[in-house]
mmCIF file of C-alpha atoms in Angstrom:
data_model
loop_
_atom_site.group_PDB
_atom_site.id
_atom_site.type_symbol
_atom_site.label_atom_id
_atom_site.label_comp_id
_atom_site.label_asym_id
_atom_site.label_seq_id
_atom_site.Cartn_x
_atom_site.Cartn_y
_atom_site.Cartn_z
ATOM 1 C CA MET A 11 -2.317 -10.620 6.212
ATOM 2 C CA ILE A 12 -1.011 -10.032 2.703
ATOM 3 C CA LEU A 13 1.315 -7.267 3.863
ATOM 4 C CA SER A 14 2.737 -9.533 6.549
ATOM 5 C CA LEU A 15 3.883 -11.832 3.740
ATOM 6 C CA TYR A 16 4.612 -9.362 0.958
ATOM 7 C CA GLY A 17 4.799 -5.916 2.551
ATOM 8 C CA ARG A 18 7.780 -3.642 2.399
ATOM 9 C CA PRO A 19 9.953 -3.769 5.533
ATOM 10 C CA HIS A 20 8.954 -1.148 8.111
ATOM 11 C CA SER A 21 5.952 -0.107 6.019
ATOM 12 C CA SER A 22 3.041 1.470 7.846
ATOM 13 C CA ASP A 23 1.109 2.092 4.639
ATOM 14 C CA CYS A 24 -1.769 -0.112 5.762
ATOM 15 C CA ALA A 25 -3.216 2.887 7.525
ATOM 16 C CA VAL A 26 -5.185 2.551 10.715
ATOM 17 C CA SER A 27 -7.457 5.260 9.305
ATOM 18 C CA GLU A 28 -8.513 2.905 6.500
ATOM 19 C CA HIS A 29 -9.545 0.309 9.070
ATOM 20 C CA ARG A 30 -11.358 2.889 11.213
ATOM 21 C CA GLU A 31 -13.345 4.166 8.236
ATOM 22 C CA LEU A 32 -14.356 0.621 7.328
ATOM 23 C CA ILE A 33 -15.422 -0.181 10.896
ATOM 24 C CA ALA A 34 -17.423 3.062 11.077
ATOM 25 C CA ALA A 35 -19.255 2.198 7.840
ATOM 26 C CA LEU A 36 -20.030 -1.280 9.161
ATOM 27 C CA ALA A 37 -21.262 0.164 12.466
ATOM 28 C CA ARG A 38 -23.634 2.461 10.511
ATOM 29 C CA ASN A 39 -24.826 -0.544 8.480
ATOM 30 C CA ASP A 40 -23.700 1.384 5.391
ATOM 31 C CA ARG A 41 -23.049 -1.610 3.164
ATOM 32 C CA GLU A 42 -22.402 0.426 0.030
ATOM 33 C CA LYS A 43 -19.748 2.577 1.737
ATOM 34 C CA ALA A 44 -18.173 -0.460 3.432
ATOM 35 C CA CYS A 45 -17.878 -2.253 0.084
ATOM 36 C CA GLU A 46 -16.395 0.859 -1.518
ATOM 37 C CA LEU A 47 -13.868 1.259 1.318
ATOM 38 C CA MET A 48 -12.935 -2.430 1.295
ATOM 39 C CA ASP A 49 -12.478 -2.434 -2.478
ATOM 40 C CA HIS A 50 -10.192 0.594 -2.188
ATOM 41 C CA HIS A 51 -8.312 -0.942 0.748
ATOM 42 C CA ILE A 52 -7.654 -4.253 -1.028
ATOM 43 C CA GLY A 53 -6.560 -2.396 -4.153
ATOM 44 C CA ALA A 54 -4.190 -0.261 -2.112
ATOM 45 C CA ILE A 55 -2.762 -3.327 -0.385
ATOM 46 C CA THR A 56 -2.013 -5.034 -3.688
ATOM 47 C CA THR A 57 -0.354 -1.838 -4.918
ATOM 48 C CA ARG A 58 1.808 -1.628 -1.790
ATOM 49 C CA ALA A 59 2.688 -5.322 -1.672
ATOM 50 C CA LEU A 60 6.046 -6.543 -2.902
ATOM 51 C CA LEU A 61 4.757 -8.994 -5.466
ATOM 52 C CA LYS A 62 6.961 -9.828 -8.418
ATOM 53 C CA SER A 63 5.490 -8.416 -11.608
ATOM 54 C CA ASN A 64 5.964 -11.753 -13.325
ATOM 55 C CA SER A 65 4.706 -13.745 -10.359
ATOM 56 C CA GLU A 66 3.052 -17.030 -11.178
ATOM 57 C CA ASN A 67 0.474 -16.349 -8.466
ATOM 58 C CA ASP A 68 -1.824 -13.373 -8.380
ATOM 59 C CA LEU A 69 -3.858 -12.218 -5.370
ATOM 60 C CA PRO A 70 -6.777 -14.614 -5.966
ATOM 61 C CA ASP A 71 -4.293 -17.492 -6.159
ATOM 62 C CA LEU A 72 -2.653 -16.378 -2.923
ATOM 63 C CA LEU A 73 -6.010 -16.259 -1.131
ATOM 64 C CA ALA A 74 -7.427 -19.453 -2.677
ATOM 65 C CA ALA A 75 -6.183 -21.682 0.134
ATOM 66 C CA TYR A 76 -7.959 -19.523 2.709
ATOM 67 C CA ALA A 77 -11.168 -19.519 0.675
ATOM 68 C CA LYS A 78 -11.001 -23.310 0.321
ATOM 69 C CA GLU A 79 -10.514 -23.647 4.075
ATOM 70 C CA GLU A 80 -13.701 -21.597 4.587
ATOM 71 C CA GLY A 81 -15.624 -23.674 2.046
ATOM 72 C CA LEU A 82 -15.884 -20.847 -0.463
#
């Protein structure tokens, strides 16, 4: 979702392998590994995203509307 808004054009950096590893960890009920993979994945996404370094909004600000919509 973030890369659709802020990703580099024609970037395939959001690797399918990252998603597969996360799904496999979830299927094994390996919560610790899933959290580790998700933390790495989100960090990698923010690194790859085209966010201005002096942006007024950081990632939590960008996701706040979605969290509010979910009652979080």
